[in-house]
XYZ file of C-alpha atoms in Angstrom:
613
model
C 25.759 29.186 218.531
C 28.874 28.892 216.362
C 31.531 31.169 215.941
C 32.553 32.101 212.000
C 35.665 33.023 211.415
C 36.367 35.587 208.259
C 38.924 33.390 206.453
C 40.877 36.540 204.914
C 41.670 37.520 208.646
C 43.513 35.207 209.345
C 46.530 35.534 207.421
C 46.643 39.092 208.747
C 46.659 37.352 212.293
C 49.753 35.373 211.905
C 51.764 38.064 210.492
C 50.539 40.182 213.374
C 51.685 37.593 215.827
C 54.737 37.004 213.891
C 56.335 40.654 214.171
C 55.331 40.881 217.993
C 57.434 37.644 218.494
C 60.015 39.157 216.478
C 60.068 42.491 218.607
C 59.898 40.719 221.890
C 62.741 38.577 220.989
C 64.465 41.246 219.790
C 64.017 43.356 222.961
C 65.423 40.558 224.701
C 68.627 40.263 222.528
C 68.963 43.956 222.774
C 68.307 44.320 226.854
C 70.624 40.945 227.489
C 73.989 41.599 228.366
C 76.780 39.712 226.184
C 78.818 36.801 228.037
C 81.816 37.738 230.323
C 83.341 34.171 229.945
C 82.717 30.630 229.212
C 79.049 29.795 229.118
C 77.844 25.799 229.177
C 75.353 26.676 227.036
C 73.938 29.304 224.844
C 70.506 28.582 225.287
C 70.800 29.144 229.215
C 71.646 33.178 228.196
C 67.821 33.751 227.476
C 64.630 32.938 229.288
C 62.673 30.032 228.418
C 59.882 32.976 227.438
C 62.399 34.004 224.213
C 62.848 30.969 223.125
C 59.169 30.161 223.143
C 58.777 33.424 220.639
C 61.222 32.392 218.750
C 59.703 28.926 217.942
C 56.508 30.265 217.203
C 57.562 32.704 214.986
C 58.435 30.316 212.726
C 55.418 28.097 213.286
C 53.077 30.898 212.530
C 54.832 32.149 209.516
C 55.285 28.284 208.156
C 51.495 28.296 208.885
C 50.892 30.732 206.178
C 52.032 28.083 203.781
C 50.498 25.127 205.450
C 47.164 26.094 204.801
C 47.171 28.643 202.539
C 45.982 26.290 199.529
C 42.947 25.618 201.782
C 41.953 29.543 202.371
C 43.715 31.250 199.197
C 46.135 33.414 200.702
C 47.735 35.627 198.247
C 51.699 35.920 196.980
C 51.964 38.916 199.354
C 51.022 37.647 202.242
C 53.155 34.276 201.724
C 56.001 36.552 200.472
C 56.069 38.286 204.150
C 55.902 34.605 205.967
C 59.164 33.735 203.761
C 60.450 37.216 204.845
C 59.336 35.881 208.636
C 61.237 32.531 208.074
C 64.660 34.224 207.129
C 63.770 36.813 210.213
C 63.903 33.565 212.144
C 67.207 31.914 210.678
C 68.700 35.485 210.954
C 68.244 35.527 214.610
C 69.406 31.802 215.354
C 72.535 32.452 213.445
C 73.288 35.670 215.119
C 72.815 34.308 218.207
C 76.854 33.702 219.236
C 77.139 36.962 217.652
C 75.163 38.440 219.746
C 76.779 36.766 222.560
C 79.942 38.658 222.029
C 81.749 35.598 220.673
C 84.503 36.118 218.239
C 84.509 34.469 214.887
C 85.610 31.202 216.005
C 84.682 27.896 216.855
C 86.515 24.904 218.319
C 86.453 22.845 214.844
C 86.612 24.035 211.078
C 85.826 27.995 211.441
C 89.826 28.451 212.034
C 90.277 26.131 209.321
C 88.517 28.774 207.251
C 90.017 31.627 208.301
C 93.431 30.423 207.887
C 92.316 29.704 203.988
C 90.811 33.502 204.186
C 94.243 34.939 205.669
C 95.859 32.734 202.952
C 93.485 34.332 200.346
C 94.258 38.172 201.010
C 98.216 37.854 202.216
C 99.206 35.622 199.195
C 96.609 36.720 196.844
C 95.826 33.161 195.502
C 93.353 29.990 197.244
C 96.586 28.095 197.972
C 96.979 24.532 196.997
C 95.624 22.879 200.121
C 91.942 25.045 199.749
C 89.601 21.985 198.275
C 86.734 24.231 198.772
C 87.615 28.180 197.674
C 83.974 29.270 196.662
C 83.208 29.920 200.029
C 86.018 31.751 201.232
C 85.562 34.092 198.266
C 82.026 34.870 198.290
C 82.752 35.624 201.731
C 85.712 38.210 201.166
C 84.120 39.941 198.423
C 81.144 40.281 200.472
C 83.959 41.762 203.248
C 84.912 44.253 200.722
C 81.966 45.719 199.349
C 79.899 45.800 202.368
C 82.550 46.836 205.098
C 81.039 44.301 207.592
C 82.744 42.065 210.328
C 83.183 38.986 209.945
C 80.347 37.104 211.606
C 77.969 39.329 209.487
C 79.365 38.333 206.781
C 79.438 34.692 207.198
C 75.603 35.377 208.324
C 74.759 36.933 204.945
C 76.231 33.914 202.833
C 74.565 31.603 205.407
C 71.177 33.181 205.114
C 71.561 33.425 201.075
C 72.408 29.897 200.458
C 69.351 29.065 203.241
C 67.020 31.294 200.683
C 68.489 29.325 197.489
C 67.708 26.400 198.910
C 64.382 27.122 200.495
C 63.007 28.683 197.172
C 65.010 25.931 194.749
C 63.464 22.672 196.636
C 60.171 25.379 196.310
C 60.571 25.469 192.456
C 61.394 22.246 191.301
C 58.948 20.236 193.617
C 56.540 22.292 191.653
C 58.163 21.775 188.336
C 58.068 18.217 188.865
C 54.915 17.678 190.611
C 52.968 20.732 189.260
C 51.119 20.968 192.041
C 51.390 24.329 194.483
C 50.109 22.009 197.795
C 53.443 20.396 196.963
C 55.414 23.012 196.629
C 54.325 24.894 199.693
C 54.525 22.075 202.027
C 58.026 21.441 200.420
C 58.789 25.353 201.689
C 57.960 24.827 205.382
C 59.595 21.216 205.753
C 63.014 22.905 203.580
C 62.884 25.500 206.035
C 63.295 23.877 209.568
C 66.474 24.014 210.537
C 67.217 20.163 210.447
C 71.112 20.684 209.849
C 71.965 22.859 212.737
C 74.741 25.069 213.157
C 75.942 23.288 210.160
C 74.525 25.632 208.032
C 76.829 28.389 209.049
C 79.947 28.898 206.906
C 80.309 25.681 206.177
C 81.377 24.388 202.492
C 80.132 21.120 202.562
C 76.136 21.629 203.577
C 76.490 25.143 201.801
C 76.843 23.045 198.644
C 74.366 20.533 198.843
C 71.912 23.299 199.564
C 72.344 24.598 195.972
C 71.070 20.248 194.784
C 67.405 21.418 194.283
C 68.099 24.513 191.962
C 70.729 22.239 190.046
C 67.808 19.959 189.288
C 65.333 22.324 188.631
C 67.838 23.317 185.988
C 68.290 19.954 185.025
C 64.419 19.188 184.609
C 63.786 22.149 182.645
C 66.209 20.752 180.096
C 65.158 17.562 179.603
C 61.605 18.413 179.449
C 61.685 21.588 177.332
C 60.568 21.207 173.808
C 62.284 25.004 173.094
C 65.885 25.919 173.236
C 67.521 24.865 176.088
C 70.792 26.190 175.617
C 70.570 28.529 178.329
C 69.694 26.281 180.848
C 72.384 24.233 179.807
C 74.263 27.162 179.999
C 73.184 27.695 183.538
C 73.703 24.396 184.888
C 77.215 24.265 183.394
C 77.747 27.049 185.617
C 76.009 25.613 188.844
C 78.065 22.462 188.630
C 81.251 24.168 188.096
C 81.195 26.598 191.225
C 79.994 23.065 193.598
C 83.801 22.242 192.302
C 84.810 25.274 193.941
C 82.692 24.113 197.156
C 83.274 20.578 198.423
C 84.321 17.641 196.160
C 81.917 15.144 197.720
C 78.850 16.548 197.172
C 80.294 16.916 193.660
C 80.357 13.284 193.513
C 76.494 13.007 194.664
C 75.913 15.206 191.850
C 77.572 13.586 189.235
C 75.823 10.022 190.606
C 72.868 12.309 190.768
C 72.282 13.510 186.954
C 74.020 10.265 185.384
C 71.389 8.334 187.437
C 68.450 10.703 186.280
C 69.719 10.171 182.837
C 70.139 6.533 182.688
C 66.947 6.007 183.593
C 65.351 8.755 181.291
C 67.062 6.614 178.738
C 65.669 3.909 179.630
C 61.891 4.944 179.779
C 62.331 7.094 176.492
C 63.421 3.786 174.825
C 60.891 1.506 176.112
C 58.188 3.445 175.372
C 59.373 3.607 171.631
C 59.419 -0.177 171.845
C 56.114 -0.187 173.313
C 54.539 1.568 170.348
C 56.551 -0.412 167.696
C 58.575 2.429 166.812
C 62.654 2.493 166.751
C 62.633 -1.023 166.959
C 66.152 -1.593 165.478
C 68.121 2.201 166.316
C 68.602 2.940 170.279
C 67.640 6.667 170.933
C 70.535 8.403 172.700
C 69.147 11.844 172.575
C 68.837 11.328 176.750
C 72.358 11.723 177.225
C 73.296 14.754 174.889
C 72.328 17.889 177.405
C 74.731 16.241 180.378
C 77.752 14.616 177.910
C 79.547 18.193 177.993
C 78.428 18.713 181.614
C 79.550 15.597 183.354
C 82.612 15.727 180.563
C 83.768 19.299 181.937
C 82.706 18.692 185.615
C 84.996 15.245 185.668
C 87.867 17.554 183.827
C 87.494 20.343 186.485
C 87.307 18.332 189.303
C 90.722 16.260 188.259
C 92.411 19.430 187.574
C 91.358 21.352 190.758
C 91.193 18.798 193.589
C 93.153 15.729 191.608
C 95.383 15.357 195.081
C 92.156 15.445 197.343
C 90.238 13.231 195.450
C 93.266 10.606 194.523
C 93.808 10.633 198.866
C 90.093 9.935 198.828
C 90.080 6.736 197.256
C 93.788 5.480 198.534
C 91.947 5.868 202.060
C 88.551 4.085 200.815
C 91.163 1.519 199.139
C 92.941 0.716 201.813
C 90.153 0.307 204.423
C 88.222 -1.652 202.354
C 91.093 -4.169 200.752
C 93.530 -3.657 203.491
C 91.556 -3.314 206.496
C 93.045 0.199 207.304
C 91.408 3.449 208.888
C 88.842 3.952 210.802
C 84.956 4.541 209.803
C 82.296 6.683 211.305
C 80.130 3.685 212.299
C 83.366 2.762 214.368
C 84.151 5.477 216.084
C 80.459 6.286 216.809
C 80.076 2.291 217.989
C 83.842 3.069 220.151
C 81.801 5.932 221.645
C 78.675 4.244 222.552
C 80.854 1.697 224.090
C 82.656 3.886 225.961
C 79.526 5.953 227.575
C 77.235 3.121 228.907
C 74.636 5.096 228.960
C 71.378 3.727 230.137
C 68.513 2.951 228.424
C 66.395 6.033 229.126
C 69.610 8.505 228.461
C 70.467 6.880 225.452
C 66.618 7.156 224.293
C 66.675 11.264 225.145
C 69.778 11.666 223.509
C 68.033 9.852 220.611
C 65.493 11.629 220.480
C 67.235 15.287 221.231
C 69.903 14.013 218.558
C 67.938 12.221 215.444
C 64.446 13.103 216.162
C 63.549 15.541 213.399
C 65.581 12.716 211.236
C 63.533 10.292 212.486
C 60.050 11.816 211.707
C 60.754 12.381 207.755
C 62.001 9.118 207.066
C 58.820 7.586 209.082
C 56.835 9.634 207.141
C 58.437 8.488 203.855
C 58.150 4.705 205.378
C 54.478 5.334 205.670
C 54.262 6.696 202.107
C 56.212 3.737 200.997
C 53.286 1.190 202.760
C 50.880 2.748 201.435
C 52.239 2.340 197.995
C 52.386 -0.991 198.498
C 49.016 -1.588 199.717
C 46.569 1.216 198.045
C 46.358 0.049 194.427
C 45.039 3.886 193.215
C 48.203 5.690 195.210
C 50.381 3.001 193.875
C 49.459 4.009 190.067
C 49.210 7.224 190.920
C 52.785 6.692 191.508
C 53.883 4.391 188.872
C 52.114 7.067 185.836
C 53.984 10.079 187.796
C 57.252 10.381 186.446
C 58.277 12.779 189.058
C 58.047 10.988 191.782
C 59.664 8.529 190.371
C 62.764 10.394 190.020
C 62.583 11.588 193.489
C 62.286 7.652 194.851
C 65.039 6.289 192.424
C 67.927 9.400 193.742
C 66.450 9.186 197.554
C 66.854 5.460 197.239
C 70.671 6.239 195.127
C 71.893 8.982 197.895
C 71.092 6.934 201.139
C 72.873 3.994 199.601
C 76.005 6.285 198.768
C 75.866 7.679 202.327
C 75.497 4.191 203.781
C 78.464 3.406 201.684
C 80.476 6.356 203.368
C 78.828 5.994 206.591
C 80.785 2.533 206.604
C 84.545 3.077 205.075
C 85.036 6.591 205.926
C 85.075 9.343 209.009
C 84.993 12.849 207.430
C 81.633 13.876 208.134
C 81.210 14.513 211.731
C 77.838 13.234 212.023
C 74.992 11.299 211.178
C 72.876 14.063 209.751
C 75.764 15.346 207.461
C 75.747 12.205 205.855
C 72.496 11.454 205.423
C 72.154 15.430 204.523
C 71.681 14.856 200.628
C 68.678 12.023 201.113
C 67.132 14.327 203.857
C 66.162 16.418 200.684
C 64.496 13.985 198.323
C 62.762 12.762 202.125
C 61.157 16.104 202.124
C 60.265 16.264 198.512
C 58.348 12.595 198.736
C 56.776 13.601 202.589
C 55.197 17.097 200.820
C 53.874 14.879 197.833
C 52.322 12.091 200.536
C 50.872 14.928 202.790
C 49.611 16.808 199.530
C 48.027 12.978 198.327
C 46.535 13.115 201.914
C 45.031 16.345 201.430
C 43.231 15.824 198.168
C 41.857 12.873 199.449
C 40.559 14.158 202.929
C 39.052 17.089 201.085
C 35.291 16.208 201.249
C 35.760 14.779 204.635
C 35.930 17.688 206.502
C 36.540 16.215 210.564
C 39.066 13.973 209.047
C 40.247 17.201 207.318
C 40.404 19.217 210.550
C 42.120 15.966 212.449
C 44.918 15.700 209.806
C 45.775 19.257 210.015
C 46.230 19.393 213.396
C 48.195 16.469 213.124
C 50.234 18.037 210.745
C 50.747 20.697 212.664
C 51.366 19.270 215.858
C 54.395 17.634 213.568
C 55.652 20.623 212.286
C 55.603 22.451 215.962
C 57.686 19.275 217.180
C 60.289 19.542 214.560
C 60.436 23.079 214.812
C 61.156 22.833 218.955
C 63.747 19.812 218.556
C 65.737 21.566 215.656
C 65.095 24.867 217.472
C 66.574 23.529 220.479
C 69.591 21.587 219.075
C 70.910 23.965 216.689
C 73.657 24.592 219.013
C 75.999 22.305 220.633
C 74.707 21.692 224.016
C 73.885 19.056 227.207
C 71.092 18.280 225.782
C 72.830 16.485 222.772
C 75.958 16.012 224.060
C 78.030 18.695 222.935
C 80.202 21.008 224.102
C 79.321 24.945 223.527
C 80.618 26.145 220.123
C 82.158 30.039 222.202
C 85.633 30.349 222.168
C 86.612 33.191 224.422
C 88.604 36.344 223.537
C 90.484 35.424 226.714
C 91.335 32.143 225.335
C 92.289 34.079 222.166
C 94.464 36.413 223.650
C 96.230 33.246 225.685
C 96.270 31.243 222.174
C 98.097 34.515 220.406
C 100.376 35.068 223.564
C 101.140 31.476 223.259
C 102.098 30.948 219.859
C 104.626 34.023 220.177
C 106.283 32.973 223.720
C 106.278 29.133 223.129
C 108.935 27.436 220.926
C 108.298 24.498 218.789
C 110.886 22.445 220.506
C 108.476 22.195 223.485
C 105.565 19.776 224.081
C 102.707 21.183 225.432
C 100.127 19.614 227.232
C 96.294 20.788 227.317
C 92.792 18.826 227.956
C 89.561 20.624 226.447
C 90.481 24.152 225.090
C 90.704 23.225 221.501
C 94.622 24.559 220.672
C 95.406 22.376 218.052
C 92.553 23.812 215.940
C 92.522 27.332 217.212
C 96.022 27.542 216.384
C 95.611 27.176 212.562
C 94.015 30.805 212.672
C 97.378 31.984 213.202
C 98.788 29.918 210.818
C 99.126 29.991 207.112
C 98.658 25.831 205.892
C 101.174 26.336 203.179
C 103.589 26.983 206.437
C 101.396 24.214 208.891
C 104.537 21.956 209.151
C 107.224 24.932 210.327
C 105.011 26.861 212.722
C 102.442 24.356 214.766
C 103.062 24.245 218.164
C 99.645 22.415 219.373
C 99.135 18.676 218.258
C 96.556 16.221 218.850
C 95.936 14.146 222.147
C 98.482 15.846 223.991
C 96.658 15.661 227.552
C 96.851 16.746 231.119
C 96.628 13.815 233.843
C 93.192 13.333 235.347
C 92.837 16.150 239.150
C 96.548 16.859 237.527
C 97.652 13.795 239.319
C 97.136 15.046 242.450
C 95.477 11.676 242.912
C 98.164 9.892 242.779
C 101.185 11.892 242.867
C 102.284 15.107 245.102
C 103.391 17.514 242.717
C 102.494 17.255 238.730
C 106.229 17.209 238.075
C 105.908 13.729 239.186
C 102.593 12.519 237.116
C 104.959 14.228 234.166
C 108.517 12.804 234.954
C 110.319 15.828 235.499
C 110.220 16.630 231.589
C 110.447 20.126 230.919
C 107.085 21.526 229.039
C 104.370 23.209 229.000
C 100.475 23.502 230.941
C 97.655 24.996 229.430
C 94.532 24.965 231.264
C 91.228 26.915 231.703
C 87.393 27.105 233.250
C 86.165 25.228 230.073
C 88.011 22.382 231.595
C 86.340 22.522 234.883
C 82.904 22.784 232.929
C 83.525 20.110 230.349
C 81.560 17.441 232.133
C 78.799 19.301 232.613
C 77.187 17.889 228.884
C 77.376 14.685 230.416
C 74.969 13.085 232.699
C 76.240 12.698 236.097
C 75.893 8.947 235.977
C 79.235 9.218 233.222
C 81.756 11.546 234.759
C 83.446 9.144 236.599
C 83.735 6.972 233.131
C 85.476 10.632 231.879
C 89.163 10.060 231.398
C 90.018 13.869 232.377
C 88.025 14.901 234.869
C 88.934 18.862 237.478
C 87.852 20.008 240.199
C 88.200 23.250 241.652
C 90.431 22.339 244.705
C 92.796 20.693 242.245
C 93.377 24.191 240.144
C 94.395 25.228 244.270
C 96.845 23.098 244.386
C 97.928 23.628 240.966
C 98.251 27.421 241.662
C 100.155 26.228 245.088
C 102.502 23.949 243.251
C 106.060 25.454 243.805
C 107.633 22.706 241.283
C 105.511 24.638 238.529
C 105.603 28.698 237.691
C 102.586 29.960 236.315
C 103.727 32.074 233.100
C 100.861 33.916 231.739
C 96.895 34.372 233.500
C 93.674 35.121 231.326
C 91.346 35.411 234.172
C 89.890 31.466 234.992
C 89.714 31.302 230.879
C 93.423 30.674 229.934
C 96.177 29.462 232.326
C 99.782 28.782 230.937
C 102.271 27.077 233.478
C 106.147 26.080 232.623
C 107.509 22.758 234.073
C 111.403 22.566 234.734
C 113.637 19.672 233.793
């Protein structure tokens, strides 16, 4: 006897299950008590059970999109899973918040606020802000809505998550016109591949806007009516990504000239092919971007001229002169360095670059089966569309190869290969979608592929779910800065003089100092600088007091329980590799040091000691 199921429940089902994941998690965010000090990591401050929920939240809201071609779910229904996948992003963001950690991070989130301080005292972006949109989106946003900080930073996160979601939505369907397409394109745009980069930050904030830019751009070029207000539109789009971050300007300039050229191309072979325009080349092609690219290259020189003339005296000089150092190096320098072992290095792999991984297999697949299906492969060479989307995925990667090589400004591998992950999920949702169409009289193979697709989906959703945040299990240390360490980093910069060095290991001062800082006054007032470190056990290893390990100079000791913890994102097999390594019993005989006095005390969070000459 076989069991039917009623195909119009089970929509209904999933967004059933959805909201009791969502209350359950919530219920646990609300009953969890916020952190009293320096955590190793966040995801050790819920049970395993909430972040379980949390996961399939999202799986059973993408779900409504996965296979709602197959059992005609309406635009309601799929309107409340979208609703469900920014419930999802809004709790994962909120997270820290949550937490009770302050708006801070130990990297670029002080950068920012120092440009926002710099914004409201002085009234103007300053001349060292390359990327103002951000910071004011985010203070008008302050000033209408009255909310802190975090909140909103969440808002703009969550709203340029929503642009994106719905623009790579859009224009897969513009281009492919095909709603499998666009759906899978939702789900595989919404897992959270880039981390905690999407929060506040310029630089994948602005790539994020790529697929509504070229939905814009598409609608141009293709549109036998008036197109001035899309050109209108677009004028606008690519303006305000000057106000963002200059080098995904650049990707978006190679981008449309790219798309161009080769629409130039194709429009004037085809003329040849039918004997027409034999003698006159037809440059209509270029005449909706020659204003564009023509005010965009204008803006940018005018805006970010100093930026962007730095930018290419550093790529100058490491290419001809052999000076700088690259990503690939410092990443190869760390790698070095770690000697991990075979199995660590494979978990930290697969933790790491996993979800990367999986797209660009499943865009290697799509690529061998072009080669070796004869109907797919005219399929593809007769759709323009994809076309496009294989000639800028194949463009981007070789640009971030390019900068992957002669330059270190990203901080990792997935921001610069961020702007080819996209055109990766555009050509995956078309090869899935060519899957489905062809598997749809077959109905076991049917059945097998969409449990295989889902069994894909559920594993990018856990690995992204479970690496959003710096952790152990990638190798990173916990994003919380303390209000202790706050409060020691404020009492600090008003009791210690410039004229002294001061020494530190793993509390991030030199950045956490710039939120005290205006840049335009960086050179008068930083106290904090780079590489500044504490011996290893204080020198208690090799020396009595510390005053020896630091020659009797007169200066400064900051230290704190993320030192202690530090090592704890590293497999035991590396700490004694670690070149600052603490131990409890050494803070003892720290705090028993009478060559030392111990100025200021946060709790185990912040400890500031004074050496005498």
């Amino acid at each position: 006897m076989t069991i039917k199921i009623n195909p119009k429940l089970i929509p209904k089902v999933l967004i059933i299950s959805c909201l009791i994941f969502l209350i359950i998690d919530l219920t646990f965010i609300v009953c969890t008590p916020e952190a009293q000090s320096y955590e190793i990591s966040i995801y050790n401050a819920f049970p395993n059970i909430f972040w379980i929920n949390l996961i399939s939240l999202f799986f059973f809201s993408s779900s409504l999109f996965i296979f709602g071609n197959h059992i005609n779910i309406n635009k309601y229904f799929k309107f409340l899973g979208l609703l469900l996948i920014l419930s999802y992003y809004f709790i994962i963001i909120c997270i820290p918040m949550f937490r009770g950690y302050p708006f801070a991070d130990p990297q670029d989130l002080n950068v920012h606020l120092a440009h926002l301080n710099e914004l409201v005292i002085n009234g103007n972006i300053g001349n060292l802000n390359i990327y103002p949109g951000i910071h004011i989106l985010f203070e008008v946003i302050e000033l209408f809505t009255n909310l802190n900080q975090y909140m909103a930073g969440t808002i703009i996160t969550i709203l340029f998550i929503f642009v994106f979601i719905s623009g790579i939505s859009i224009l897969s369907e513009k281009v492919t016109n095909s709603q499998s397409v666009s759906s899978l394109c939702l789900v595989l745009a919404s897992i959270p591949i880039f981390g905690y980069g999407y929060y506040f930050h310029p630089s994948i904030d602005s790539i994020l806007l790529i697929p509504t830019i070229l939905f814009v751009y598409f609608n141009i070029i293709w549109s036998k009516r008036n197109t001035n207000q899309y050109s209108l539109v677009l004028m606008v789009l690519i303006f305000s990504e000057i106000f963002y971050h200059p080098v995904t300007l650049i990707y978006i300039i190679l981008i449309i000239m790219s798309l161009t050229c080769f629409r130039f191309i194709q429009v004037n072979y085809n003329l040849r092919k039918k004997g027409k325009n034999n003698h006159l080349v037809n440059f209509n092609s270029f005449k909706p971007i020659i204003p564009i690219i023509a005010l965009t290259i204008f803006a940018t020189f005018i805006l970010n001229f100093n930026y962007i003339r730095q930018t290419i005296k550093i790529i100058y000089q490491y290419v001809f002169n052999d000076i700088g150092t690259s990503f690939y190096e410092v990443q190869t320098e760390l790698l070095s360095r770690s000697e991990l072992t075979l199995q660590q290095s494979l978990y930290y792999y697969v933790n790491i670059y996993g979800p990367i991984s999986i797209l660009a297999f499943i865009l290697f697949i799509f690529f061998i089966v072009i080669l070796y299906d004869m109907k797919i492969r005219k399929e593809v060479l007769q759709n323009n569309g994809i076309k496009y989307f294989f000639q800028l995925c194949l463009i981007t990667t070789l640009m971030s190869i390019i900068l992957f090589f002669i330059q270190s400004v990203a901080a990792n591998v997935l921001r610069i290969l961020s702007i080819p992950l996209i055109f990766t999920i555009i050509l995956d949702s078309i090869f899935i979608s060519m899957v489905f169409e062809r598997l749809r009289n077959r109905k076991k193979a049917q059945h097998f592929f969409n449990i295989l697709l889902s069994i894909i989906i559920l594993l990018l959703v856990i690995l992204t779910t479970y690496n959003y945040y710096p952790s152990p299990t990638n190798a990173k240390q916990n994003i919380q800065i303390t209000n202790a360490e706050l409060q020691g980093v404020n009492w600090s910069m008003e009791h210690i003089g410039n004229n002294f060095c001061t020494k530190y290991t793993y509390i991030p001062l030199y950045n956490l100092q710039k939120r005290n800082i205006l840049l335009s006054e960086w050179d008068q007032k930083a106290k904090f600088y780079r590489d500044n470190y504490i011996p290893s056990h204080f020198g208690y290893d090799k020396y009595q007091y510390i005053s020896d390990a630091l020659n009797n100079e007169e200066l400064f000791i900051v230290f704190g329980k993320r030192d202690f913890l530090f090592k704890y994102k590293l497999p035991k097999s590396v700490w004694n590799k670690l070149n600052r390594i603490y131990e409890y019993e050494d803070l003892n005989k720290l705090l028993n040091d009478h060559t030392i006095n111990k100025i200021y005390s946060g709790g185990e969070s912040y400890y500031v000691w004074k050496t005498s000459a």
